[in-house]
Structure formats: C-alpha cells, structure tokens
Amino acid sequence: MATPSFRAADSWRSIPAAGNGPRTFTKPAGTADGDVLLWFAFWAGTASSTSWTVPSGFTEITRLEGDIFTFGMSVWRKEAGASEPSTYDFEGTAGNGVGYGYLAAYQDGNAGGSSLDAFADSGATIDSGDATANIVGVTTATANTRVVSFVMESGGSTRTFTAVGTLAEVTDCNAGGYSAAVFDEVVAS
C-alpha cells in the first residue's frame, strides 16, 4: 500500500459571515482521480449552531465547537473523481462569523480505504503571554498512514505552532485575530 502524500493546495481564503455568499476555492494543482481533497475551515461566531453548504461529495469528518467557544473548526473530505470541477464553493449558512478556509489534495489518500486520517485538534496548549502553542503528536497503529492535524487558536494573529515528534507543518494562517495551522506526519511501516 502506498503512503499518502501531500500533492498541492489552494491558498488560505477568507470565508464571509453567514448569509453573505459563498467563497470559491480553486482545485489544487495536479489533483487526480482517487486523490483525497480536504477542506479545513475555522470561523468566529456561535459555533454550536453553524451550518455549511458544501460542494457535492464533501463529507464533514470532524468538528470542534461548543457553546462556551466563540469559534469553530471543521475538516471536510472528498475523494476526487475523474472529472472534478476547477473550483468549489463553500458557504456558511447559519451561525458563522467571518472565518478562513484551506483546500488541500493528498495523493494515494484512499489506498486501502483508511490511509489518511484528518482531525481538528483541541490538544493545543498556550501559556498566558506565550506566542507558541505546542500541539500533541498523534499516534496510530496503522502502518503507512498519514495523519493530518488541524489546529487553531483565537487569542491573536501572531501565534505560531510548534509540532512535536514527527509532525511537520504544511501551512499556517494568521489573520483576523485567529491563527491556524495544518500539520501532517507519516506513521512508518
């Protein structure tokens, strides 16, 4: 079984508040039949009542939110087909304030049906006055798996995230008083 690998991504894009129309994301360059597309989103607002209109085939695989939070974050997944559109529209339809999204493609992401694991990480810790969040490494017993971790923080737009273990940063976004990053790591055979 091939180990999934990062192929390409569109850049971070702002997401309008609910009711203000969709945000268009460009299909990542080189996306091929069988790749896994992952859309990462974080937003301000009443997270527990947020709903989304997403392109056909995208399924939400994880969400982190709550009544005590003033933000939310989620990850959506789709297996790319032979004839994908050149763009995708995502729209917050209720509850979300302004946010940001990121669309990435991973090749060989569906080899064996479960070789790409993605999740929103609530394990980041930030000490008061510190500009660095340390995220917790993810462990899995499945060989040749790529684990993708999405983290965010709402305390300021100058935060950085420091990975532990074999996690590597794929991208980050510091905007609108929020910071987010996507990390991944390969679980060796």
mmCIF file of N, CA, C and O in Angstrom, residues 16-117:
data_model
loop_
_atom_site.group_PDB
_atom_site.id
_atom_site.type_symbol
_atom_site.label_atom_id
_atom_site.label_comp_id
_atom_site.label_asym_id
_atom_site.label_seq_id
_atom_site.Cartn_x
_atom_site.Cartn_y
_atom_site.Cartn_z
ATOM 1 N N PRO A 16 -16.848 34.516 4.091
ATOM 2 C CA PRO A 16 -17.786 35.541 4.560
ATOM 3 C C PRO A 16 -18.667 35.017 5.695
ATOM 4 O O PRO A 16 -18.899 33.818 5.821
ATOM 5 N N ALA A 17 -19.158 35.947 6.501
ATOM 6 C CA ALA A 17 -20.120 35.579 7.546
ATOM 7 C C ALA A 17 -21.370 34.999 6.892
ATOM 8 O O ALA A 17 -21.662 35.251 5.723
ATOM 9 N N ALA A 18 -22.103 34.202 7.674
ATOM 10 C CA ALA A 18 -23.318 33.550 7.172
ATOM 11 C C ALA A 18 -24.235 34.560 6.491
ATOM 12 O O ALA A 18 -24.413 35.678 6.963
ATOM 13 N N GLY A 19 -24.794 34.146 5.364
ATOM 14 C CA GLY A 19 -25.724 34.980 4.640
ATOM 15 C C GLY A 19 -25.083 35.948 3.664
ATOM 16 O O GLY A 19 -25.773 36.714 2.995
ATOM 17 N N ASN A 20 -23.757 35.934 3.557
ATOM 18 C CA ASN A 20 -23.053 36.865 2.680
ATOM 19 C C ASN A 20 -22.431 36.190 1.466
ATOM 20 O O ASN A 20 -21.490 36.701 0.873
ATOM 21 N N GLY A 21 -22.932 35.029 1.106
ATOM 22 C CA GLY A 21 -22.482 34.361 -0.109
ATOM 23 C C GLY A 21 -21.346 33.386 0.122
ATOM 24 O O GLY A 21 -20.742 33.346 1.187
ATOM 25 N N PRO A 22 -21.061 32.587 -0.891
ATOM 26 C CA PRO A 22 -20.017 31.560 -0.770
ATOM 27 C C PRO A 22 -18.622 32.114 -1.015
ATOM 28 O O PRO A 22 -18.464 33.231 -1.514
ATOM 29 N N ARG A 23 -17.632 31.324 -0.679
ATOM 30 C CA ARG A 23 -16.237 31.605 -1.015
ATOM 31 C C ARG A 23 -15.805 30.509 -1.977
ATOM 32 O O ARG A 23 -16.032 29.318 -1.735
ATOM 33 N N THR A 24 -15.182 30.911 -3.070
ATOM 34 C CA THR A 24 -14.738 29.959 -4.089
ATOM 35 C C THR A 24 -13.281 29.579 -3.854
ATOM 36 O O THR A 24 -12.428 30.453 -3.669
ATOM 37 N N PHE A 25 -13.015 28.277 -3.852
ATOM 38 C CA PHE A 25 -11.669 27.734 -3.729
ATOM 39 C C PHE A 25 -11.309 27.044 -5.040
ATOM 40 O O PHE A 25 -12.152 26.399 -5.658
ATOM 41 N N THR A 26 -10.060 27.165 -5.449
ATOM 42 C CA THR A 26 -9.582 26.560 -6.682
ATOM 43 C C THR A 26 -9.109 25.137 -6.413
ATOM 44 O O THR A 26 -8.448 24.879 -5.398
ATOM 45 N N LYS A 27 -9.429 24.230 -7.318
ATOM 46 C CA LYS A 27 -8.958 22.853 -7.190
ATOM 47 C C LYS A 27 -7.428 22.866 -7.131
ATOM 48 O O LYS A 27 -6.777 23.503 -7.954
ATOM 49 N N PRO A 28 -6.825 22.178 -6.145
ATOM 50 C CA PRO A 28 -5.367 22.150 -6.048
ATOM 51 C C PRO A 28 -4.734 21.596 -7.335
ATOM 52 O O PRO A 28 -5.241 20.645 -7.935
ATOM 53 N N ALA A 29 -3.644 22.201 -7.754
ATOM 54 C CA ALA A 29 -2.957 21.815 -8.985
ATOM 55 C C ALA A 29 -2.586 20.330 -8.963
ATOM 56 O O ALA A 29 -2.107 19.813 -7.960
ATOM 57 N N GLY A 30 -2.830 19.662 -10.075
ATOM 58 C CA GLY A 30 -2.446 18.264 -10.218
ATOM 59 C C GLY A 30 -3.396 17.269 -9.589
ATOM 60 O O GLY A 30 -3.126 16.069 -9.596
ATOM 61 N N THR A 31 -4.515 17.737 -9.012
ATOM 62 C CA THR A 31 -5.473 16.822 -8.391
ATOM 63 C C THR A 31 -5.878 15.750 -9.396
ATOM 64 O O THR A 31 -6.235 16.049 -10.525
ATOM 65 N N ALA A 32 -5.801 14.496 -8.972
ATOM 66 C CA ALA A 32 -6.070 13.370 -9.866
ATOM 67 C C ALA A 32 -7.164 12.472 -9.297
ATOM 68 O O ALA A 32 -7.469 12.517 -8.099
ATOM 69 N N ASP A 33 -7.719 11.654 -10.164
ATOM 70 C CA ASP A 33 -8.721 10.670 -9.781
ATOM 71 C C ASP A 33 -8.192 9.838 -8.616
ATOM 72 O O ASP A 33 -7.085 9.312 -8.674
ATOM 73 N N GLY A 34 -8.953 9.752 -7.535
ATOM 74 C CA GLY A 34 -8.549 8.970 -6.369
ATOM 75 C C GLY A 34 -7.861 9.774 -5.279
ATOM 76 O O GLY A 34 -7.674 9.276 -4.170
ATOM 77 N N ASP A 35 -7.449 11.007 -5.578
ATOM 78 C CA ASP A 35 -6.876 11.844 -4.525
ATOM 79 C C ASP A 35 -7.954 12.156 -3.487
ATOM 80 O O ASP A 35 -9.146 12.099 -3.777
ATOM 81 N N VAL A 36 -7.515 12.497 -2.294
ATOM 82 C CA VAL A 36 -8.441 12.934 -1.267
ATOM 83 C C VAL A 36 -8.298 14.440 -1.118
ATOM 84 O O VAL A 36 -7.196 14.962 -0.932
ATOM 85 N N LEU A 37 -9.423 15.139 -1.257
ATOM 86 C CA LEU A 37 -9.473 16.577 -1.030
ATOM 87 C C LEU A 37 -9.897 16.805 0.411
ATOM 88 O O LEU A 37 -10.861 16.193 0.890
ATOM 89 N N LEU A 38 -9.183 17.670 1.111
ATOM 90 C CA LEU A 38 -9.527 18.043 2.479
ATOM 91 C C LEU A 38 -9.751 19.544 2.519
ATOM 92 O O LEU A 38 -8.904 20.312 2.050
ATOM 93 N N TRP A 39 -10.915 19.958 3.048
ATOM 94 C CA TRP A 39 -11.191 21.380 3.251
ATOM 95 C C TRP A 39 -11.190 21.626 4.747
ATOM 96 O O TRP A 39 -11.930 20.993 5.498
ATOM 97 N N PHE A 40 -10.325 22.547 5.169
ATOM 98 C CA PHE A 40 -10.192 22.932 6.565
ATOM 99 C C PHE A 40 -10.833 24.303 6.733
ATOM 100 O O PHE A 40 -10.563 25.206 5.945
ATOM 101 N N ALA A 41 -11.669 24.474 7.757
ATOM 102 C CA ALA A 41 -12.314 25.768 7.984
ATOM 103 C C ALA A 41 -12.302 26.111 9.464
ATOM 104 O O ALA A 41 -12.454 25.240 10.319
ATOM 105 N N PHE A 42 -12.093 27.395 9.763
ATOM 106 C CA PHE A 42 -12.299 27.895 11.118
ATOM 107 C C PHE A 42 -13.015 29.227 11.024
ATOM 108 O O PHE A 42 -12.910 29.939 10.042
ATOM 109 N N TRP A 43 -13.812 29.529 12.050
ATOM 110 C CA TRP A 43 -14.677 30.705 11.977
ATOM 111 C C TRP A 43 -14.994 31.239 13.358
ATOM 112 O O TRP A 43 -14.917 30.531 14.355
ATOM 113 N N ALA A 44 -15.369 32.509 13.387
ATOM 114 C CA ALA A 44 -15.868 33.146 14.602
ATOM 115 C C ALA A 44 -17.377 32.981 14.633
ATOM 116 O O ALA A 44 -17.997 32.711 13.614
ATOM 117 N N GLY A 45 -17.952 33.148 15.791
ATOM 118 C CA GLY A 45 -19.410 33.136 15.859
ATOM 119 C C GLY A 45 -19.946 32.079 16.791
ATOM 120 O O GLY A 45 -19.227 31.460 17.545
ATOM 121 N N THR A 46 -21.242 31.874 16.696
ATOM 122 C CA THR A 46 -21.928 30.915 17.549
ATOM 123 C C THR A 46 -21.725 29.520 16.986
ATOM 124 O O THR A 46 -22.574 28.978 16.281
ATOM 125 N N ALA A 47 -20.584 28.964 17.287
ATOM 126 C CA ALA A 47 -20.129 27.734 16.650
ATOM 127 C C ALA A 47 -21.115 26.585 16.741
ATOM 128 O O ALA A 47 -21.254 25.802 15.807
ATOM 129 N N SER A 48 -21.819 26.451 17.846
ATOM 130 C CA SER A 48 -22.679 25.287 18.015
ATOM 131 C C SER A 48 -23.896 25.296 17.099
ATOM 132 O O SER A 48 -24.566 24.283 16.959
ATOM 133 N N SER A 49 -24.172 26.426 16.460
ATOM 134 C CA SER A 49 -25.320 26.468 15.557
ATOM 135 C C SER A 49 -24.907 26.693 14.097
ATOM 136 O O SER A 49 -25.724 27.017 13.264
ATOM 137 N N THR A 50 -23.627 26.516 13.798
ATOM 138 C CA THR A 50 -23.131 26.761 12.452
ATOM 139 C C THR A 50 -23.513 25.632 11.514
ATOM 140 O O THR A 50 -23.437 24.456 11.859
ATOM 141 N N SER A 51 -23.932 26.004 10.312
ATOM 142 C CA SER A 51 -24.173 25.003 9.272
ATOM 143 C C SER A 51 -23.522 25.493 7.982
ATOM 144 O O SER A 51 -23.297 26.691 7.802
ATOM 145 N N TRP A 52 -23.230 24.544 7.096
ATOM 146 C CA TRP A 52 -22.492 24.838 5.872
ATOM 147 C C TRP A 52 -23.187 24.247 4.664
ATOM 148 O O TRP A 52 -23.767 23.173 4.730
ATOM 149 N N THR A 53 -23.065 24.949 3.545
ATOM 150 C CA THR A 53 -23.412 24.387 2.245
ATOM 151 C C THR A 53 -22.083 24.132 1.550
ATOM 152 O O THR A 53 -21.279 25.052 1.378
ATOM 153 N N VAL A 54 -21.833 22.878 1.219
ATOM 154 C CA VAL A 54 -20.552 22.481 0.633
ATOM 155 C C VAL A 54 -20.793 21.804 -0.712
ATOM 156 O O VAL A 54 -21.898 21.340 -0.991
ATOM 157 N N PRO A 55 -19.775 21.715 -1.554
ATOM 158 C CA PRO A 55 -19.929 21.062 -2.850
ATOM 159 C C PRO A 55 -20.297 19.584 -2.700
ATOM 160 O O PRO A 55 -19.966 18.938 -1.695
ATOM 161 N N SER A 56 -20.928 19.065 -3.697
ATOM 162 C CA SER A 56 -21.327 17.658 -3.717
ATOM 163 C C SER A 56 -20.127 16.753 -3.467
ATOM 164 O O SER A 56 -19.042 16.965 -4.005
ATOM 165 N N GLY A 57 -20.331 15.756 -2.629
ATOM 166 C CA GLY A 57 -19.294 14.766 -2.356
ATOM 167 C C GLY A 57 -18.448 15.043 -1.129
ATOM 168 O O GLY A 57 -17.748 14.160 -0.647
ATOM 169 N N PHE A 58 -18.476 16.263 -0.593
ATOM 170 C CA PHE A 58 -17.711 16.576 0.614
ATOM 171 C C PHE A 58 -18.498 16.142 1.844
ATOM 172 O O PHE A 58 -19.687 16.426 1.964
ATOM 173 N N THR A 59 -17.822 15.458 2.757
ATOM 174 C CA THR A 59 -18.419 14.970 4.000
ATOM 175 C C THR A 59 -17.615 15.500 5.174
ATOM 176 O O THR A 59 -16.382 15.402 5.178
ATOM 177 N N GLU A 60 -18.302 16.054 6.147
ATOM 178 C CA GLU A 60 -17.601 16.532 7.344
ATOM 179 C C GLU A 60 -17.113 15.332 8.133
ATOM 180 O O GLU A 60 -17.889 14.439 8.472
ATOM 181 N N ILE A 61 -15.808 15.316 8.435
ATOM 182 C CA ILE A 61 -15.255 14.173 9.164
ATOM 183 C C ILE A 61 -14.905 14.507 10.603
ATOM 184 O O ILE A 61 -14.755 13.611 11.427
ATOM 185 N N THR A 62 -14.791 15.785 10.920
ATOM 186 C CA THR A 62 -14.552 16.167 12.306
ATOM 187 C C THR A 62 -14.922 17.629 12.499
ATOM 188 O O THR A 62 -14.833 18.423 11.581
ATOM 189 N N ARG A 63 -15.375 17.947 13.703
ATOM 190 C CA ARG A 63 -15.732 19.330 14.047
ATOM 191 C C ARG A 63 -15.421 19.542 15.515
ATOM 192 O O ARG A 63 -15.668 18.679 16.349
ATOM 193 N N LEU A 64 -14.896 20.708 15.812
ATOM 194 C CA LEU A 64 -14.630 21.103 17.191
ATOM 195 C C LEU A 64 -15.356 22.415 17.428
ATOM 196 O O LEU A 64 -15.145 23.392 16.718
ATOM 197 N N GLU A 65 -16.245 22.414 18.404
ATOM 198 C CA GLU A 65 -17.013 23.609 18.710
ATOM 199 C C GLU A 65 -17.676 23.421 20.065
ATOM 200 O O GLU A 65 -17.575 22.375 20.674
ATOM 201 N N GLY A 66 -18.367 24.416 20.494
ATOM 202 C CA GLY A 66 -19.103 24.294 21.746
ATOM 203 C C GLY A 66 -19.743 25.598 22.126
ATOM 204 O O GLY A 66 -19.387 26.658 21.614
ATOM 205 N N ASP A 67 -20.681 25.534 23.029
ATOM 206 C CA ASP A 67 -21.397 26.726 23.454
ATOM 207 C C ASP A 67 -20.489 27.719 24.170
ATOM 208 O O ASP A 67 -20.756 28.912 24.179
ATOM 209 N N ILE A 68 -19.426 27.239 24.795
ATOM 210 C CA ILE A 68 -18.537 28.155 25.512
ATOM 211 C C ILE A 68 -17.501 28.783 24.593
ATOM 212 O O ILE A 68 -16.831 29.722 24.969
ATOM 213 N N PHE A 69 -17.360 28.247 23.384
ATOM 214 C CA PHE A 69 -16.385 28.784 22.451
ATOM 215 C C PHE A 69 -17.005 29.892 21.620
ATOM 216 O O PHE A 69 -18.190 29.897 21.350
ATOM 217 N N THR A 70 -16.185 30.804 21.164
ATOM 218 C CA THR A 70 -16.645 31.819 20.229
ATOM 219 C C THR A 70 -16.053 31.547 18.853
ATOM 220 O O THR A 70 -15.871 32.447 18.059
ATOM 221 N N PHE A 71 -15.712 30.299 18.598
ATOM 222 C CA PHE A 71 -15.159 29.900 17.321
ATOM 223 C C PHE A 71 -15.525 28.446 17.053
ATOM 224 O O PHE A 71 -15.997 27.732 17.930
ATOM 225 N N GLY A 72 -15.298 28.035 15.854
ATOM 226 C CA GLY A 72 -15.472 26.635 15.492
ATOM 227 C C GLY A 72 -14.465 26.268 14.433
ATOM 228 O O GLY A 72 -13.861 27.128 13.789
ATOM 229 N N MET A 73 -14.255 24.974 14.250
ATOM 230 C CA MET A 73 -13.345 24.484 13.218
ATOM 231 C C MET A 73 -13.813 23.114 12.767
ATOM 232 O O MET A 73 -14.399 22.359 13.543
ATOM 233 N N SER A 74 -13.604 22.814 11.496
ATOM 234 C CA SER A 74 -14.001 21.507 10.995
ATOM 235 C C SER A 74 -13.133 21.103 9.810
ATOM 236 O O SER A 74 -12.433 21.940 9.219
ATOM 237 N N VAL A 75 -13.183 19.810 9.486
ATOM 238 C CA VAL A 75 -12.472 19.254 8.343
ATOM 239 C C VAL A 75 -13.473 18.467 7.515
ATOM 240 O O VAL A 75 -14.255 17.679 8.049
ATOM 241 N N TRP A 76 -13.460 18.696 6.211
ATOM 242 C CA TRP A 76 -14.349 18.033 5.265
ATOM 243 C C TRP A 76 -13.490 17.236 4.284
ATOM 244 O O TRP A 76 -12.405 17.665 3.911
ATOM 245 N N ARG A 77 -14.003 16.090 3.821
ATOM 246 C CA ARG A 77 -13.241 15.180 2.969
ATOM 247 C C ARG A 77 -14.056 14.782 1.739
ATOM 248 O O ARG A 77 -15.265 14.603 1.808
ATOM 249 N N LYS A 78 -13.345 14.626 0.622
ATOM 250 C CA LYS A 78 -13.962 14.138 -0.604
ATOM 251 C C LYS A 78 -12.928 13.370 -1.410
ATOM 252 O O LYS A 78 -11.785 13.812 -1.536
ATOM 253 N N GLU A 79 -13.318 12.227 -1.972
ATOM 254 C CA GLU A 79 -12.437 11.533 -2.900
ATOM 255 C C GLU A 79 -12.647 12.136 -4.280
ATOM 256 O O GLU A 79 -13.771 12.215 -4.777
ATOM 257 N N ALA A 80 -11.555 12.599 -4.888
ATOM 258 C CA ALA A 80 -11.640 13.222 -6.213
ATOM 259 C C ALA A 80 -11.981 12.179 -7.261
ATOM 260 O O ALA A 80 -11.482 11.052 -7.234
ATOM 261 N N GLY A 81 -12.845 12.573 -8.181
ATOM 262 C CA GLY A 81 -13.213 11.717 -9.295
ATOM 263 C C GLY A 81 -12.404 12.055 -10.536
ATOM 264 O O GLY A 81 -11.519 12.905 -10.509
ATOM 265 N N ALA A 82 -12.740 11.396 -11.627
ATOM 266 C CA ALA A 82 -12.005 11.582 -12.880
ATOM 267 C C ALA A 82 -12.244 12.955 -13.497
ATOM 268 O O ALA A 82 -11.403 13.459 -14.241
ATOM 269 N N SER A 83 -13.380 13.584 -13.206
ATOM 270 C CA SER A 83 -13.678 14.890 -13.811
ATOM 271 C C SER A 83 -14.138 15.879 -12.739
ATOM 272 O O SER A 83 -15.320 16.188 -12.626
ATOM 273 N N GLU A 84 -13.200 16.362 -11.971
ATOM 274 C CA GLU A 84 -13.507 17.336 -10.918
ATOM 275 C C GLU A 84 -13.657 18.736 -11.514
ATOM 276 O O GLU A 84 -12.978 19.072 -12.494
ATOM 277 N N PRO A 85 -14.525 19.572 -10.915
ATOM 278 C CA PRO A 85 -14.625 20.964 -11.380
ATOM 279 C C PRO A 85 -13.332 21.719 -11.059
ATOM 280 O O PRO A 85 -12.529 21.277 -10.234
ATOM 281 N N SER A 86 -13.143 22.857 -11.682
ATOM 282 C CA SER A 86 -11.932 23.641 -11.432
ATOM 283 C C SER A 86 -12.034 24.469 -10.153
ATOM 284 O O SER A 86 -11.021 24.919 -9.619
ATOM 285 N N THR A 87 -13.270 24.680 -9.649
ATOM 286 C CA THR A 87 -13.463 25.434 -8.417
ATOM 287 C C THR A 87 -14.556 24.776 -7.568
ATOM 288 O O THR A 87 -15.366 23.998 -8.067
ATOM 289 N N TYR A 88 -14.556 25.140 -6.286
ATOM 290 C CA TYR A 88 -15.543 24.637 -5.330
ATOM 291 C C TYR A 88 -16.027 25.812 -4.496
ATOM 292 O O TYR A 88 -15.234 26.622 -4.033
ATOM 293 N N ASP A 89 -17.338 25.899 -4.257
ATOM 294 C CA ASP A 89 -17.916 26.949 -3.420
ATOM 295 C C ASP A 89 -18.324 26.381 -2.066
ATOM 296 O O ASP A 89 -19.044 25.379 -1.994
ATOM 297 N N PHE A 90 -17.874 27.041 -0.994
ATOM 298 C CA PHE A 90 -18.242 26.686 0.371
ATOM 299 C C PHE A 90 -18.922 27.899 0.988
ATOM 300 O O PHE A 90 -18.456 29.026 0.826
ATOM 301 N N GLU A 91 -20.015 27.663 1.719
ATOM 302 C CA GLU A 91 -20.750 28.793 2.287
ATOM 303 C C GLU A 91 -21.281 28.461 3.668
ATOM 304 O O GLU A 91 -21.923 27.432 3.872
ATOM 305 N N GLY A 92 -21.002 29.350 4.617
ATOM 306 C CA GLY A 92 -21.621 29.261 5.925
ATOM 307 C C GLY A 92 -23.044 29.754 5.814
ATOM 308 O O GLY A 92 -23.288 30.852 5.313
ATOM 309 N N THR A 93 -24.008 28.944 6.232
ATOM 310 C CA THR A 93 -25.408 29.316 6.048
ATOM 311 C C THR A 93 -26.100 29.714 7.351
ATOM 312 O O THR A 93 -27.201 30.237 7.313
ATOM 313 N N ALA A 94 -25.474 29.463 8.485
ATOM 314 C CA ALA A 94 -26.047 29.880 9.769
ATOM 315 C C ALA A 94 -24.974 29.838 10.840
ATOM 316 O O ALA A 94 -24.175 28.909 10.890
ATOM 317 N N GLY A 95 -24.945 30.850 11.675
ATOM 318 C CA GLY A 95 -24.128 30.819 12.877
ATOM 319 C C GLY A 95 -22.689 31.251 12.735
ATOM 320 O O GLY A 95 -22.063 31.581 13.731
ATOM 321 N N ASN A 96 -22.123 31.229 11.544
ATOM 322 C CA ASN A 96 -20.706 31.547 11.465
ATOM 323 C C ASN A 96 -20.472 33.029 11.213
ATOM 324 O O ASN A 96 -21.202 33.679 10.474
ATOM 325 N N GLY A 97 -19.438 33.553 11.870
ATOM 326 C CA GLY A 97 -18.935 34.868 11.536
ATOM 327 C C GLY A 97 -17.861 34.696 10.474
ATOM 328 O O GLY A 97 -17.736 33.638 9.862
ATOM 329 N N VAL A 98 -17.086 35.715 10.277
ATOM 330 C CA VAL A 98 -16.002 35.648 9.300
ATOM 331 C C VAL A 98 -15.027 34.552 9.716
ATOM 332 O O VAL A 98 -14.772 34.333 10.896
ATOM 333 N N GLY A 99 -14.493 33.844 8.744
ATOM 334 C CA GLY A 99 -13.518 32.800 9.014
ATOM 335 C C GLY A 99 -12.560 32.644 7.857
ATOM 336 O O GLY A 99 -12.482 33.493 6.969
ATOM 337 N N TYR A 100 -11.837 31.524 7.868
ATOM 338 C CA TYR A 100 -10.854 31.230 6.828
ATOM 339 C C TYR A 100 -10.897 29.747 6.490
ATOM 340 O O TYR A 100 -11.211 28.912 7.340
ATOM 341 N N GLY A 101 -10.579 29.420 5.242
ATOM 342 C CA GLY A 101 -10.574 28.040 4.799
ATOM 343 C C GLY A 101 -9.362 27.735 3.949
ATOM 344 O O GLY A 101 -8.702 28.647 3.419
ATOM 345 N N TYR A 102 -9.081 26.449 3.811
ATOM 346 C CA TYR A 102 -7.900 25.964 3.093
ATOM 347 C C TYR A 102 -8.271 24.643 2.446
ATOM 348 O O TYR A 102 -8.811 23.758 3.109
ATOM 349 N N LEU A 103 -8.019 24.488 1.150
ATOM 350 C CA LEU A 103 -8.349 23.268 0.417
ATOM 351 C C LEU A 103 -7.065 22.591 -0.045
ATOM 352 O O LEU A 103 -6.256 23.209 -0.739
ATOM 353 N N ALA A 104 -6.866 21.330 0.346
ATOM 354 C CA ALA A 104 -5.648 20.592 0.010
ATOM 355 C C ALA A 104 -5.985 19.265 -0.644
ATOM 356 O O ALA A 104 -7.060 18.710 -0.431
ATOM 357 N N ALA A 105 -5.041 18.748 -1.434
ATOM 358 C CA ALA A 105 -5.181 17.431 -2.062
ATOM 359 C C ALA A 105 -4.037 16.533 -1.602
ATOM 360 O O ALA A 105 -2.882 16.963 -1.548
ATOM 361 N N TYR A 106 -4.383 15.294 -1.283
ATOM 362 C CA TYR A 106 -3.399 14.274 -0.926
ATOM 363 C C TYR A 106 -3.524 13.132 -1.908
ATOM 364 O O TYR A 106 -4.616 12.601 -2.128
ATOM 365 N N GLN A 107 -2.400 12.743 -2.520
ATOM 366 C CA GLN A 107 -2.440 11.619 -3.449
ATOM 367 C C GLN A 107 -2.335 10.311 -2.683
ATOM 368 O O GLN A 107 -1.783 10.271 -1.590
ATOM 369 N N ASP A 108 -2.910 9.260 -3.259
ATOM 370 C CA ASP A 108 -2.962 7.933 -2.631
ATOM 371 C C ASP A 108 -3.657 7.984 -1.283
ATOM 372 O O ASP A 108 -3.418 7.157 -0.413
ATOM 373 N N GLY A 109 -4.514 8.953 -1.093
ATOM 374 C CA GLY A 109 -5.169 9.134 0.195
ATOM 375 C C GLY A 109 -6.229 8.103 0.500
ATOM 376 O O GLY A 109 -6.654 7.973 1.634
ATOM 377 N N ASN A 110 -6.681 7.353 -0.494
ATOM 378 C CA ASN A 110 -7.702 6.348 -0.247
ATOM 379 C C ASN A 110 -7.176 4.934 -0.412
ATOM 380 O O ASN A 110 -7.947 3.996 -0.432
ATOM 381 N N ALA A 111 -5.875 4.781 -0.549
ATOM 382 C CA ALA A 111 -5.315 3.441 -0.678
ATOM 383 C C ALA A 111 -5.716 2.618 0.539
ATOM 384 O O ALA A 111 -5.434 2.995 1.664
ATOM 385 N N GLY A 112 -6.414 1.547 0.324
ATOM 386 C CA GLY A 112 -6.857 0.712 1.444
ATOM 387 C C GLY A 112 -8.056 1.285 2.180
ATOM 388 O O GLY A 112 -8.515 0.711 3.144
ATOM 389 N N GLY A 113 -8.549 2.430 1.763
ATOM 390 C CA GLY A 113 -9.766 2.990 2.335
ATOM 391 C C GLY A 113 -9.587 3.810 3.592
ATOM 392 O O GLY A 113 -10.470 4.560 3.964
ATOM 393 N N SER A 114 -8.452 3.700 4.289
ATOM 394 C CA SER A 114 -8.329 4.447 5.537
ATOM 395 C C SER A 114 -6.898 4.890 5.800
ATOM 396 O O SER A 114 -6.468 4.940 6.945
ATOM 397 N N SER A 115 -6.155 5.207 4.764
ATOM 398 C CA SER A 115 -4.748 5.541 4.963
ATOM 399 C C SER A 115 -4.495 7.019 5.202
ATOM 400 O O SER A 115 -3.360 7.433 5.345
ATOM 401 N N LEU A 116 -5.534 7.829 5.240
ATOM 402 C CA LEU A 116 -5.393 9.250 5.522
ATOM 403 C C LEU A 116 -6.366 9.595 6.636
ATOM 404 O O LEU A 116 -7.574 9.470 6.476
ATOM 405 N N ASP A 117 -5.845 9.990 7.781
ATOM 406 C CA ASP A 117 -6.668 10.352 8.929
ATOM 407 C C ASP A 117 -6.531 11.845 9.163
ATOM 408 O O ASP A 117 -5.417 12.353 9.279
#
